[in-house]
Coordinates of C-alpha atoms in Angstrom, one line a residue:
M1 CA 133.9 25.0 -151.7
N2 CA 131.3 23.9 -154.5
P3 CA 127.8 25.6 -154.4
D4 CA 126.0 22.3 -153.3
S5 CA 128.5 21.9 -150.4
Q6 CA 127.7 25.1 -149.3
L7 CA 124.2 25.0 -149.2
T8 CA 124.1 21.7 -147.4
R9 CA 126.5 23.0 -144.9
Y10 CA 124.6 26.1 -144.1
P11 CA 121.9 24.2 -142.5
T12 CA 124.5 21.7 -140.6
R13 CA 125.9 24.5 -138.5
R14 CA 123.0 26.6 -138.6
A15 CA 120.4 24.2 -137.2
L16 CA 122.2 20.8 -136.7
L17 CA 121.9 21.2 -132.6
R18 CA 120.0 24.6 -132.8
T19 CA 116.6 23.7 -134.3
A20 CA 116.6 20.1 -134.2
A21 CA 112.8 19.7 -134.6
V22 CA 112.2 22.2 -137.0
A23 CA 114.6 21.0 -139.8
A24 CA 114.7 17.5 -138.5
V25 CA 112.5 14.5 -140.0
T26 CA 110.3 13.4 -137.3
V27 CA 109.7 9.8 -137.4
P28 CA 106.4 8.9 -135.4
A29 CA 106.6 5.5 -136.9
L30 CA 109.8 4.9 -134.3
A31 CA 107.8 5.0 -131.3
G32 CA 105.7 1.9 -132.5
C33 CA 108.8 0.1 -134.1
V34 CA 108.9 -3.4 -132.4
T35 CA 111.4 -4.8 -134.9
S36 CA 114.1 -7.3 -133.4
G37 CA 117.2 -5.4 -135.2
K38 CA 118.0 -8.7 -137.4
D39 CA 118.2 -8.7 -141.0
S40 CA 118.3 -11.5 -143.3
S41 CA 121.8 -12.6 -142.7
G42 CA 120.9 -13.6 -139.0
E43 CA 121.8 -12.4 -135.6
P44 CA 123.6 -8.9 -134.8
A45 CA 127.4 -9.6 -134.2
E46 CA 128.0 -10.5 -130.4
G47 CA 130.5 -8.9 -128.8
A48 CA 133.9 -10.3 -127.7
E49 CA 135.2 -10.7 -124.0
K50 CA 136.1 -6.6 -122.7
T51 CA 139.7 -6.5 -122.3
T52 CA 142.5 -3.8 -121.2
D53 CA 143.0 -3.6 -125.2
N54 CA 139.5 -4.1 -126.2
P55 CA 137.3 -2.3 -123.7
L56 CA 134.2 -2.3 -125.5
G57 CA 134.3 -6.1 -126.4
V58 CA 134.5 -5.5 -130.1
K59 CA 134.5 -8.7 -132.4
A60 CA 137.4 -8.4 -134.5
D61 CA 136.0 -9.6 -137.7
A62 CA 132.5 -8.1 -137.3
P63 CA 131.6 -5.9 -140.4
L64 CA 131.0 -2.0 -139.6
E65 CA 128.6 0.2 -141.6
V66 CA 129.5 3.9 -141.1
V67 CA 127.1 6.7 -142.4
V68 CA 128.4 10.4 -142.4
F69 CA 126.7 13.6 -143.5
K70 CA 128.8 14.8 -146.3
G71 CA 128.5 18.5 -146.0
G72 CA 131.0 21.6 -145.7
Y73 CA 133.5 19.4 -143.9
G74 CA 133.3 16.5 -146.1
D75 CA 133.9 12.9 -145.1
D76 CA 137.6 12.4 -145.5
Y77 CA 138.1 13.0 -141.6
A78 CA 135.6 10.1 -141.0
I79 CA 137.1 7.8 -143.6
K80 CA 140.7 8.6 -141.8
A81 CA 139.1 7.4 -138.7
E82 CA 137.7 4.1 -140.4
A83 CA 141.4 3.6 -141.7
A84 CA 142.7 3.9 -138.2
Y85 CA 139.8 1.2 -136.9
T86 CA 140.9 -1.0 -139.8
A87 CA 144.4 -1.1 -138.5
R88 CA 143.5 -2.3 -135.2
Y89 CA 140.8 -4.8 -136.5
P90 CA 142.2 -5.8 -140.0
Q91 CA 139.3 -8.5 -140.6
A92 CA 136.6 -6.0 -140.1
K93 CA 135.1 -4.8 -143.4
I94 CA 133.9 -1.3 -143.3
D95 CA 130.8 -0.1 -145.3
H96 CA 131.1 3.7 -145.5
K97 CA 128.4 6.0 -146.9
G98 CA 128.6 9.8 -147.2
L99 CA 125.3 11.1 -147.9
Q100 CA 123.8 14.9 -147.9
K101 CA 120.5 13.5 -147.0
V102 CA 121.0 11.7 -143.7
G103 CA 117.3 11.7 -142.5
E104 CA 115.8 10.7 -145.6
A105 CA 118.0 7.7 -146.2
M106 CA 118.0 6.4 -142.8
Q107 CA 114.3 7.0 -141.5
P108 CA 113.3 3.7 -143.2
R109 CA 116.3 1.6 -141.8
F110 CA 115.5 2.9 -138.3
V111 CA 111.8 2.1 -138.9
G112 CA 112.6 -1.4 -140.3
G113 CA 115.0 -2.2 -137.3
N114 CA 118.2 -2.5 -139.4
P115 CA 120.0 0.8 -138.9
P116 CA 124.0 1.4 -139.6
D117 CA 126.4 0.8 -136.7
V118 CA 127.2 4.7 -136.7
V119 CA 125.3 7.6 -137.9
D120 CA 126.3 11.3 -138.3
N121 CA 122.9 12.8 -137.7
T122 CA 123.4 16.0 -139.2
G123 CA 122.3 18.3 -141.7
A124 CA 119.1 19.7 -143.3
G125 CA 116.3 17.2 -142.6
R126 CA 118.5 14.9 -140.2
L127 CA 116.5 12.7 -137.8
D128 CA 114.8 14.2 -134.8
I129 CA 117.0 12.9 -132.0
G130 CA 114.4 13.3 -129.5
T131 CA 112.2 11.3 -131.3
L132 CA 115.5 8.7 -131.4
V133 CA 115.4 9.0 -127.7
S134 CA 112.1 8.5 -126.9
A135 CA 111.5 5.5 -129.1
G136 CA 114.7 3.8 -127.5
Q137 CA 116.5 3.9 -130.8
V138 CA 119.7 5.1 -129.8
S139 CA 122.6 3.5 -127.6
D140 CA 123.6 5.0 -124.2
L141 CA 127.5 5.8 -124.7
A142 CA 128.5 5.7 -121.0
D143 CA 130.8 2.8 -121.6
L144 CA 132.3 4.6 -124.6
L145 CA 133.2 7.7 -122.1
D146 CA 134.2 5.7 -119.6
A147 CA 136.7 3.6 -121.9
P148 CA 140.6 4.8 -122.2
S149 CA 141.2 7.4 -124.5
L150 CA 142.9 5.7 -127.7
D151 CA 146.2 8.2 -127.5
Q152 CA 145.9 10.1 -124.2
P153 CA 147.3 7.9 -121.6
G154 CA 145.4 8.0 -118.1
K155 CA 142.6 9.6 -119.8
K156 CA 139.0 8.3 -120.3
V157 CA 137.1 9.4 -123.4
R158 CA 134.9 11.8 -121.2
D159 CA 138.0 13.6 -119.9
T160 CA 139.2 14.5 -123.1
L161 CA 136.2 16.5 -124.4
L162 CA 135.5 20.2 -124.2
P163 CA 133.2 21.9 -121.8
G164 CA 129.6 21.1 -122.7
V165 CA 130.2 18.3 -125.2
I166 CA 128.6 15.5 -122.9
D167 CA 126.0 17.8 -121.8
D168 CA 124.9 18.6 -125.6
G169 CA 124.3 14.8 -126.1
T170 CA 122.5 13.8 -122.8
F171 CA 119.0 13.3 -122.9
A172 CA 116.9 12.4 -119.5
G173 CA 120.0 11.5 -118.0
K174 CA 121.8 9.5 -120.8
T175 CA 124.5 10.4 -123.3
V176 CA 123.4 9.2 -126.6
A177 CA 125.1 11.5 -129.1
L178 CA 128.9 12.8 -129.1
N179 CA 129.0 15.9 -131.3
F180 CA 132.7 16.2 -132.9
T181 CA 132.9 19.6 -133.7
Y182 CA 132.9 22.7 -131.3
T183 CA 131.1 26.0 -132.1
V184 CA 131.5 29.4 -130.3
W185 CA 129.6 32.2 -131.4
G186 CA 130.7 35.6 -131.4
L187 CA 130.9 38.8 -133.3
W188 CA 133.3 38.8 -136.5
Y189 CA 135.7 41.7 -137.6
S190 CA 138.6 42.4 -139.7
K191 CA 141.5 42.8 -137.9
S192 CA 143.3 44.3 -140.8
L193 CA 140.2 46.9 -141.2
F194 CA 140.4 47.8 -137.6
A195 CA 144.2 48.4 -137.4
E196 CA 143.9 50.6 -140.6
R197 CA 140.7 52.7 -138.8
G198 CA 142.4 52.9 -135.5
W199 CA 139.0 50.9 -134.1
T200 CA 139.3 49.0 -130.9
F201 CA 137.1 45.7 -130.2
P202 CA 134.5 46.9 -127.5
K203 CA 134.2 45.2 -124.5
T204 CA 131.0 46.8 -123.3
W205 CA 127.8 47.7 -124.8
A206 CA 128.3 51.5 -124.3
E207 CA 131.3 51.0 -126.0
M208 CA 130.0 49.1 -128.9
T209 CA 127.5 52.1 -129.4
A210 CA 130.0 54.5 -129.3
L211 CA 132.2 52.6 -131.7
N212 CA 129.1 52.1 -134.2
A213 CA 128.7 55.9 -134.1
E214 CA 132.3 56.2 -135.2
I215 CA 132.1 53.6 -137.8
K216 CA 129.0 55.1 -139.6
K217 CA 130.6 58.4 -139.5
A218 CA 133.5 56.8 -141.8
G219 CA 131.1 55.6 -144.3
V220 CA 130.8 51.8 -143.4
A221 CA 127.7 50.1 -141.9
P222 CA 128.6 49.0 -138.2
W223 CA 126.7 45.8 -138.6
T224 CA 125.2 43.4 -141.1
Y225 CA 123.5 40.2 -140.4
Q226 CA 122.2 36.9 -142.5
G227 CA 118.6 38.5 -142.5
K228 CA 116.8 35.7 -144.1
Y229 CA 117.7 33.4 -141.2
P230 CA 117.6 35.9 -138.1
E231 CA 118.9 33.3 -135.9
Y232 CA 122.1 34.8 -136.4
I233 CA 121.4 37.8 -134.8
N234 CA 119.5 35.9 -132.0
D235 CA 123.0 34.5 -130.9
P236 CA 124.6 37.6 -129.6
L237 CA 121.4 38.7 -128.3
L238 CA 120.9 35.9 -126.3
T239 CA 124.6 35.8 -125.3
M240 CA 124.6 39.2 -123.9
A241 CA 121.2 38.2 -122.0
A242 CA 123.0 35.3 -120.5
K243 CA 125.9 37.5 -119.4
A244 CA 123.3 39.4 -117.9
G245 CA 121.3 37.4 -115.7
G246 CA 123.7 34.5 -115.7
L247 CA 123.0 30.6 -116.0
D248 CA 119.9 30.8 -113.8
L249 CA 118.4 33.0 -116.5
V250 CA 119.5 30.4 -119.1
K251 CA 118.0 27.6 -117.1
A252 CA 114.7 29.4 -116.7
V253 CA 114.4 29.7 -120.4
D254 CA 115.3 26.1 -121.0
N255 CA 113.1 24.8 -118.2
L256 CA 109.9 26.7 -119.9
Q257 CA 109.5 28.6 -116.5
P258 CA 106.5 31.2 -116.2
G259 CA 107.9 34.6 -117.1
A260 CA 111.3 33.3 -118.2
W261 CA 111.3 35.6 -121.2
K262 CA 110.1 38.6 -119.3
Q263 CA 113.6 38.5 -117.3
E264 CA 115.3 41.6 -117.1
G265 CA 118.5 40.5 -118.9
L266 CA 116.5 39.3 -121.9
V267 CA 114.6 42.5 -122.1
Q268 CA 117.5 44.7 -121.9
A269 CA 119.2 42.6 -124.3
A270 CA 116.5 43.0 -126.7
T271 CA 116.4 46.6 -126.1
A272 CA 120.1 46.9 -126.9
F273 CA 119.5 45.1 -130.3
A274 CA 116.3 47.0 -131.2
E275 CA 118.5 50.3 -130.7
L276 CA 120.7 49.0 -133.4
A277 CA 118.1 49.0 -136.0
G278 CA 116.7 52.4 -134.4
Q279 CA 119.9 54.2 -134.6
G280 CA 120.6 52.9 -138.4
Y281 CA 123.7 50.9 -137.1
L282 CA 122.3 47.9 -139.2
M283 CA 123.6 47.6 -143.1
S284 CA 120.7 49.0 -145.1
G285 CA 119.0 45.6 -146.7
S286 CA 120.4 43.1 -144.5
E287 CA 116.8 41.6 -143.7
A288 CA 116.7 40.5 -147.1
L289 CA 120.0 38.8 -147.4
S290 CA 121.2 35.2 -147.2
H291 CA 124.2 34.0 -145.1
T292 CA 126.4 33.8 -148.1
E293 CA 125.3 37.6 -149.2
A294 CA 125.6 38.8 -146.1
Q295 CA 129.1 37.2 -145.0
A296 CA 130.5 38.2 -148.7
A297 CA 129.4 42.1 -147.8
W298 CA 131.1 41.9 -144.9
C299 CA 134.2 40.6 -146.6
Q300 CA 133.8 43.5 -149.0
K301 CA 134.1 45.6 -145.8
K302 CA 130.6 47.4 -146.5
A303 CA 129.9 46.2 -142.6
A304 CA 132.5 46.0 -139.7
F305 CA 130.7 43.5 -137.6
I306 CA 128.5 40.3 -138.4
P307 CA 127.3 37.8 -135.9
C308 CA 128.0 34.2 -136.7
G309 CA 129.5 30.9 -135.1
S310 CA 133.0 29.5 -135.3
W311 CA 132.6 28.0 -138.7
L312 CA 132.6 31.3 -140.5
E313 CA 136.4 31.5 -141.5
A314 CA 136.1 28.0 -143.0
E315 CA 132.9 29.0 -144.9
Q316 CA 134.6 32.3 -146.3
K317 CA 137.5 30.7 -147.9
G318 CA 138.0 31.9 -151.3
V319 CA 135.6 34.8 -150.6
A320 CA 137.4 36.8 -148.0
P321 CA 140.4 38.7 -149.6
A322 CA 144.0 38.4 -148.7
G323 CA 144.9 40.1 -145.8
F324 CA 141.3 40.5 -144.3
D325 CA 142.6 38.6 -141.3
M326 CA 139.3 37.6 -139.8
V327 CA 138.8 37.4 -136.2
M328 CA 136.0 36.7 -133.5
G329 CA 135.5 38.9 -130.6
T330 CA 133.2 37.9 -127.5
V331 CA 129.9 39.8 -127.4
P332 CA 130.1 42.6 -125.1
A333 CA 129.0 42.8 -121.5
L334 CA 125.5 44.6 -121.2
S335 CA 126.5 46.3 -117.8
S336 CA 129.1 46.4 -114.9
S337 CA 126.5 44.3 -113.0
D338 CA 126.7 41.2 -115.4
R339 CA 126.7 38.3 -113.6
L340 CA 128.9 36.3 -116.2
P341 CA 132.5 37.9 -117.1
V342 CA 132.8 39.3 -120.5
T343 CA 135.0 36.4 -121.5
A344 CA 132.2 34.0 -121.1
V345 CA 131.0 32.3 -124.4
Q346 CA 128.0 30.7 -126.0
A347 CA 129.4 27.3 -127.1
A348 CA 128.2 24.0 -128.0
S349 CA 129.2 20.9 -129.8
S350 CA 127.8 19.9 -133.5
E351 CA 128.0 17.1 -136.1
S352 CA 126.2 14.6 -134.1
Y353 CA 127.2 10.9 -133.9
V354 CA 124.9 8.1 -132.6
V355 CA 125.0 4.6 -132.3
P356 CA 121.8 2.9 -133.1
A357 CA 120.8 0.5 -130.3
K358 CA 119.5 -2.0 -132.9
A359 CA 122.4 -1.9 -135.0
K360 CA 124.0 -5.2 -135.6
N361 CA 127.7 -3.8 -134.5
V362 CA 127.1 -1.7 -131.5
A363 CA 130.4 -2.4 -129.8
G364 CA 132.3 -1.6 -133.0
G365 CA 130.2 1.6 -133.4
K366 CA 131.3 2.7 -130.0
E367 CA 134.9 1.6 -130.9
Y368 CA 134.5 3.6 -134.1
L369 CA 133.8 6.7 -132.6
R370 CA 136.9 6.0 -129.9
H371 CA 138.9 6.3 -133.0
L372 CA 137.2 9.4 -134.3
F373 CA 137.4 11.1 -131.0
S374 CA 141.0 10.5 -130.6
K375 CA 143.4 13.5 -130.7
E376 CA 145.2 12.6 -133.6
S377 CA 142.2 12.3 -135.5
A378 CA 140.8 15.7 -133.8
T379 CA 144.2 17.4 -134.7
A380 CA 144.0 16.4 -138.2
F381 CA 140.4 17.5 -138.8
A382 CA 141.4 21.1 -137.4
Q383 CA 144.0 21.3 -139.9
A384 CA 141.9 20.4 -142.8
N385 CA 138.8 22.2 -142.0
S386 CA 140.1 25.5 -139.6
T387 CA 137.3 24.6 -137.2
L388 CA 137.7 23.3 -133.4
P389 CA 137.0 19.9 -132.9
A390 CA 135.4 18.7 -129.6
V391 CA 138.5 17.2 -128.2
E392 CA 140.6 19.3 -125.8
G393 CA 144.1 20.2 -126.9
A394 CA 143.4 19.3 -130.3
T395 CA 145.0 22.4 -131.6
D396 CA 147.9 22.6 -129.7
G397 CA 151.3 23.2 -131.1
L398 CA 149.5 23.9 -134.7
T399 CA 150.0 27.1 -136.4
L400 CA 146.5 28.4 -136.5
S401 CA 144.7 30.8 -138.9
S402 CA 143.4 34.3 -137.5
G403 CA 140.1 33.2 -137.2
L404 CA 140.6 29.9 -135.6
G405 CA 143.2 31.1 -133.4
S406 CA 140.8 33.6 -132.0
V407 CA 138.2 31.2 -131.2
R408 CA 140.7 29.2 -129.4
D409 CA 141.9 32.0 -127.6
A410 CA 138.1 32.7 -126.7
V411 CA 137.6 29.1 -125.3
T412 CA 140.7 29.4 -123.4
A413 CA 140.2 32.9 -122.0
A414 CA 136.3 31.6 -120.9
G415 CA 137.8 28.6 -119.1
T416 CA 134.8 27.1 -117.4
D417 CA 132.6 29.9 -118.2
T418 CA 130.9 28.8 -121.2
F419 CA 127.4 28.1 -121.7
S420 CA 124.5 27.2 -124.2
Y421 CA 120.7 27.2 -124.5
K422 CA 119.0 24.1 -125.0
F423 CA 115.6 25.1 -126.2
R424 CA 116.8 25.0 -129.5
T425 CA 117.6 21.3 -129.4
W426 CA 114.7 20.3 -127.2
Y427 CA 112.0 22.4 -128.7
G428 CA 112.3 23.2 -132.2
P429 CA 108.8 25.4 -132.5
L430 CA 110.0 27.5 -129.6
A431 CA 113.2 28.0 -131.3
K432 CA 111.2 29.1 -134.7
A433 CA 108.8 31.5 -132.7
V434 CA 112.3 33.1 -131.0
D435 CA 113.9 33.8 -134.4
D436 CA 110.6 35.2 -136.1
A437 CA 110.4 37.5 -133.1
T438 CA 114.0 38.6 -133.2
G439 CA 113.7 39.3 -136.8
E440 CA 110.6 41.7 -136.3
L441 CA 112.6 43.1 -133.6
V442 CA 115.7 44.2 -135.3
N443 CA 113.7 45.4 -138.3
K444 CA 111.6 47.8 -136.1
R445 CA 108.3 46.2 -136.3
I446 CA 107.8 45.0 -132.8
S447 CA 109.3 46.8 -129.5
P448 CA 111.6 44.9 -127.0
A449 CA 108.4 44.6 -124.7
D450 CA 106.4 42.7 -127.4
W451 CA 109.3 40.6 -128.4
S452 CA 109.4 39.5 -124.8
T453 CA 105.7 39.0 -124.7
R454 CA 105.3 37.2 -127.9
I455 CA 108.0 34.5 -127.1
Q456 CA 106.6 33.9 -123.5
K457 CA 103.5 33.3 -125.2
A458 CA 104.8 30.4 -127.5
A459 CA 106.9 29.2 -124.4
D460 CA 103.7 28.8 -122.1
A461 CA 101.9 27.1 -124.9
L462 CA 104.6 24.7 -125.5
A463 CA 104.8 24.2 -121.7
K464 CA 101.2 23.3 -121.4
D465 CA 101.2 21.0 -124.4
T466 CA 101.2 17.4 -122.8
T467 CA 102.3 15.8 -126.4
V468 CA 105.4 17.0 -126.2
T469 CA 108.3 15.4 -124.0
K470 CA 109.7 18.1 -121.8
Y471 CA 113.4 18.3 -120.7
T472 CA 114.9 19.9 -117.5
R473 CA 118.6 21.2 -116.6

């Protein structure tokens, strides 16, 4: 992977659905945008009659403009879906653009009322989805979701997606985005290293603490993390809290309920992670490391565990040595009284596709997504990128790498016990407050109680801010 794609990939999967309002381009001008969506060539393309073979009413000869974020996944997968679209509609001319700065290029087009027909709104500086929704700039995808799957007979598109995918793209009751990749967060370790040392991945935090002591005694740092970006170590902390307190805890956080960040599960999880630092179980110097530096140190077996999302294996191609056999384990249970099983995972979809409401070929944009989200398309993506797509069954029958295989197994074991926090997507400033506080916590500069109080103060201020659109779940 070249350095440029590495750098642009990092914000993609780190922030694309997690810190939208922090890194995204907020476009206040959209709220007052009253342009018609026409350009100098005339009216937007009128749709054709909807039929069984053409459920979205695509005009066969209407041009289609597709803009894709060209980050770590590249854009070959999107181009292949365009080829499938052309095979179905050979008269349609497709204008493809693979960009690294999607927001910068798309902002003036959304404001001007002449956006493309499909936009992969991903990467650093992407457009703030909340602003787009509030301004009515993105199409409701309900008809796409209710359309028949392209290659799974008897199923609607909505029935082919993994748990949470539709919810991730839903705002105020309308699904306006479909995310193509599926991310699972967990703790990564080298299967070969653990086998060599006789270590067993822990199921409880008490077992983790005991193993940490054993690992440290063997001369290896138990943990490292991507210190410059404390969101990474937030993930297992918040996962552990969710397992302890259940979905009610997660919803209270997302709904900005008073005292949500003082819930027992959150404070106990924060205490557990404060003890990682207090007991010397974090590799010295981790706070100063970038994601690439921390992950490289882990691949060199300087640390046993690293928290990360399921993109890690693809990102470490060419870095991890042969035989490293990285695998992802689920975050251990905080205690025997946890409300979610130990197999539960924090999972969410990413690589966010939207169909602009003022596009000239809205029907074509949705039809393109029907092709992109086909099983054939998703399977090809999984093979090329060692990443789980958002389409159920896309990896069936494939010979998977150790990392992707462990992610698939974790999703299978979790079943319906998957969850995600929405505050990162909904409220970027709160996400930053949480990240900053956790960075202080794991570096012994604030206590778990101070961590809870500090974040609750930020959440309360946000709840009282009438200029911010609020969402509930």
